PDB file of C-alpha atoms in Angstrom:
ATOM      1  CA  MET A   1     -10.393  -2.036   8.104  1.00  0.00           C
ATOM      2  CA  PRO A   2      -7.745  -3.426   7.332  1.00  0.00           C
ATOM      3  CA  LYS A   3      -4.284  -1.658   6.598  1.00  0.00           C
ATOM      4  CA  TYR A   4      -2.057  -1.329   3.711  1.00  0.00           C
ATOM      5  CA  LEU A   5       1.305   0.095   2.881  1.00  0.00           C
ATOM      6  CA  PHE A   6       1.981   0.810  -0.700  1.00  0.00           C
ATOM      7  CA  LYS A   7       5.407   1.079  -1.944  1.00  0.00           C
ATOM      8  CA  VAL A   8       5.812   2.942  -4.901  1.00  0.00           C
ATOM      9  CA  LYS A   9       8.577   3.213  -7.531  1.00  0.00           C
ATOM     10  CA  LEU A  10       8.074   6.112  -9.806  1.00  0.00           C
ATOM     11  CA  THR A  11       9.063   5.326 -13.782  1.00  0.00           C
ATOM     12  CA  VAL A  12      10.101   7.951 -16.059  1.00  0.00           C
ATOM     13  CA  ASP A  13       6.513   8.707 -17.062  1.00  0.00           C
ATOM     14  CA  GLY A  14       5.803   8.843 -13.262  1.00  0.00           C
ATOM     15  CA  LEU A  15       8.488  11.517 -12.663  1.00  0.00           C
ATOM     16  CA  GLN A  16       7.412  13.550 -15.755  1.00  0.00           C
ATOM     17  CA  GLY A  17       3.999  13.609 -14.612  1.00  0.00           C
ATOM     18  CA  LEU A  18       5.497  14.495 -10.968  1.00  0.00           C
ATOM     19  CA  LEU A  19       7.528  17.760 -12.200  1.00  0.00           C
ATOM     20  CA  LYS A  20       4.499  18.512 -14.392  1.00  0.00           C
ATOM     21  CA  GLU A  21       1.796  18.622 -11.950  1.00  0.00           C
ATOM     22  CA  GLY A  22       3.397  18.758  -8.411  1.00  0.00           C
ATOM     23  CA  ALA A  23       3.307  16.450  -5.622  1.00  0.00           C
ATOM     24  CA  ALA A  24      -0.092  17.906  -3.584  1.00  0.00           C
ATOM     25  CA  ALA A  25      -2.099  17.263  -6.923  1.00  0.00           C
ATOM     26  CA  ARG A  26      -1.004  13.463  -6.783  1.00  0.00           C
ATOM     27  CA  ARG A  27      -1.697  13.582  -3.559  1.00  0.00           C
ATOM     28  CA  GLU A  28      -5.185  14.543  -4.385  1.00  0.00           C
ATOM     29  CA  VAL A  29      -5.604  11.645  -7.297  1.00  0.00           C
ATOM     30  CA  VAL A  30      -4.258   9.243  -5.115  1.00  0.00           C
ATOM     31  CA  GLU A  31      -7.109  10.254  -1.896  1.00  0.00           C
ATOM     32  CA  ARG A  32      -9.756  10.159  -4.860  1.00  0.00           C
ATOM     33  CA  MET A  33      -8.614   6.828  -6.185  1.00  0.00           C
ATOM     34  CA  VAL A  34      -9.110   5.525  -2.585  1.00  0.00           C
ATOM     35  CA  GLN A  35     -12.057   6.698  -1.866  1.00  0.00           C
ATOM     36  CA  SER A  36     -13.609   5.394  -5.109  1.00  0.00           C
ATOM     37  CA  LEU A  37     -12.590   1.829  -3.521  1.00  0.00           C
ATOM     38  CA  ASP A  38     -14.633   2.597  -0.566  1.00  0.00           C
ATOM     39  CA  GLY A  39     -11.044   2.743   1.712  1.00  0.00           C
ATOM     40  CA  ARG A  40      -9.626   5.762   3.695  1.00  0.00           C
ATOM     41  CA  LEU A  41      -6.038   7.528   2.657  1.00  0.00           C
ATOM     42  CA  GLU A  42      -3.943   7.396   6.061  1.00  0.00           C
ATOM     43  CA  SER A  43      -0.924   8.695   4.730  1.00  0.00           C
ATOM     44  CA  MET A  44       1.711   9.373   1.648  1.00  0.00           C
ATOM     45  CA  TYR A  45       4.952  10.300   2.138  1.00  0.00           C
ATOM     46  CA  TRP A  46       7.943  11.546  -0.547  1.00  0.00           C
ATOM     47  CA  ALA A  47      11.047   9.603   0.068  1.00  0.00           C
ATOM     48  CA  PHE A  48      14.875   9.178  -0.781  1.00  0.00           C
ATOM     49  CA  GLY A  49      16.299   5.436  -1.639  1.00  0.00           C
ATOM     50  CA  GLU A  50      14.970   2.575  -3.221  1.00  0.00           C
ATOM     51  CA  ASP A  51      11.052   3.872  -2.948  1.00  0.00           C
ATOM     52  CA  ASP A  52       9.877   7.212  -3.783  1.00  0.00           C
ATOM     53  CA  VAL A  53       6.522   7.391  -2.337  1.00  0.00           C
ATOM     54  CA  TYR A  54       5.142   5.113   0.681  1.00  0.00           C
ATOM     55  CA  VAL A  55       1.152   5.496   1.262  1.00  0.00           C
ATOM     56  CA  THR A  56      -0.670   3.726   3.976  1.00  0.00           C
ATOM     57  CA  VAL A  57      -4.487   3.405   3.390  1.00  0.00           C
ATOM     58  CA  GLU A  58      -7.439   1.458   5.085  1.00  0.00           C
ATOM     59  CA  PHE A  59      -9.562  -0.747   2.768  1.00  0.00           C
ATOM     60  CA  PRO A  60     -12.841  -2.847   3.164  1.00  0.00           C
ATOM     61  CA  GLY A  61     -10.469  -6.124   2.212  1.00  0.00           C
ATOM     62  CA  ASN A  62      -7.276  -7.487   0.106  1.00  0.00           C
ATOM     63  CA  THR A  63      -9.782  -6.795  -3.594  1.00  0.00           C
ATOM     64  CA  SER A  64      -9.595  -3.281  -3.243  1.00  0.00           C
ATOM     65  CA  ALA A  65      -5.898  -3.331  -2.067  1.00  0.00           C
ATOM     66  CA  ALA A  66      -5.174  -5.399  -5.481  1.00  0.00           C
ATOM     67  CA  ALA A  67      -7.204  -3.541  -7.558  1.00  0.00           C
ATOM     68  CA  MET A  68      -5.498  -0.297  -6.687  1.00  0.00           C
ATOM     69  CA  GLY A  69      -1.992  -1.667  -7.132  1.00  0.00           C
ATOM     70  CA  LEU A  70      -3.116  -3.680 -10.327  1.00  0.00           C
ATOM     71  CA  VAL A  71      -4.816  -0.340 -12.179  1.00  0.00           C
ATOM     72  CA  THR A  72      -2.019   2.170 -11.198  1.00  0.00           C
ATOM     73  CA  SER A  73       1.081  -0.360 -12.352  1.00  0.00           C
ATOM     74  CA  ALA A  74      -1.207  -0.799 -15.064  1.00  0.00           C
ATOM     75  CA  ALA A  75      -1.044   2.426 -16.383  1.00  0.00           C
ATOM     76  CA  GLY A  76       2.769   2.938 -16.390  1.00  0.00           C
ATOM     77  CA  GLY A  77       3.651   5.922 -13.987  1.00  0.00           C
ATOM     78  CA  VAL A  78       4.599   3.585 -11.375  1.00  0.00           C
ATOM     79  CA  ARG A  79       5.409   0.376 -10.456  1.00  0.00           C
ATOM     80  CA  THR A  80       3.869  -0.663  -6.594  1.00  0.00           C
ATOM     81  CA  SER A  81       4.204  -3.052  -4.070  1.00  0.00           C
ATOM     82  CA  THR A  82       1.696  -3.738  -1.667  1.00  0.00           C
ATOM     83  CA  VAL A  83       2.383  -4.568   2.320  1.00  0.00           C
ATOM     84  CA  VAL A  84      -0.718  -5.961   4.623  1.00  0.00           C
ATOM     85  CA  LEU A  85      -0.105  -4.554   7.694  1.00  0.00           C
ATOM     86  CA  LEU A  86      -1.362  -6.228  10.881  1.00  0.00           C
ATOM     87  CA  THR A  87      -2.419  -4.995  14.395  1.00  0.00           C
ATOM     88  CA  PRO A  88      -0.487  -6.213  17.353  1.00  0.00           C
ATOM     89  CA  GLU A  89      -3.974  -7.849  18.327  1.00  0.00           C
ATOM     90  CA  GLU A  90      -3.868  -9.720  15.225  1.00  0.00           C
ATOM     91  CA  ILE A  91      -0.473 -11.390  15.396  1.00  0.00           C
ATOM     92  CA  ASP A  92      -1.474 -12.172  18.936  1.00  0.00           C
ATOM     93  CA  GLU A  93      -4.299 -14.119  18.029  1.00  0.00           C
ATOM     94  CA  ALA A  94      -2.111 -15.631  14.826  1.00  0.00           C
ATOM     95  CA  VAL A  95       0.466 -16.890  17.880  1.00  0.00           C
ATOM     96  CA  ARG A  96      -2.409 -18.824  19.704  1.00  0.00           C
ATOM     97  CA  GLN A  97      -3.226 -20.742  16.632  1.00  0.00           C
ATOM     98  CA  ARG A  98      -2.307 -24.036  16.696  1.00  0.00           C
ATOM     99  CA  VAL A  99      -0.052 -25.349  13.315  1.00  0.00           C
ATOM    100  CA  GLU A 100       0.725 -28.627  12.457  1.00  0.00           C
ATOM    101  CA  TYR A 101       4.248 -28.263  10.822  1.00  0.00           C
ATOM    102  CA  ARG A 102       7.176 -30.099  10.673  1.00  0.00           C
ATOM    103  CA  ALA A 103      10.704 -28.390   9.393  1.00  0.00           C
ATOM    104  CA  PRO A 104      12.544 -29.727   6.706  1.00  0.00           C
ATOM    105  CA  GLY A 105      14.591 -32.626   7.484  1.00  0.00           C
ATOM    106  CA  ALA A 106      13.327 -32.355  10.994  1.00  0.00           C
TER     107      ALA A 106
END
């Protein structure tokens, strides 16, 4: 199954909810949401820095990942960006593909 990394920034509303509910409760909410999309929560880490939370998920495909990002961002507590994660084998397959391309000015 494809893997995705969600980089999450909490809004003021999200921070207030976190302070009220706690991180473990939010992880349970995320896990149920992922499962409802036929996915599997792989990891969820809170962090210092530009992003507040990093979530890795296995989903059946891009539409499930898009649904999660859209629904969570639309609720107003977070802003997400999604990164599609590729295995070494997928990169090897990409390297073997023939691509016709001309660089600008070449």
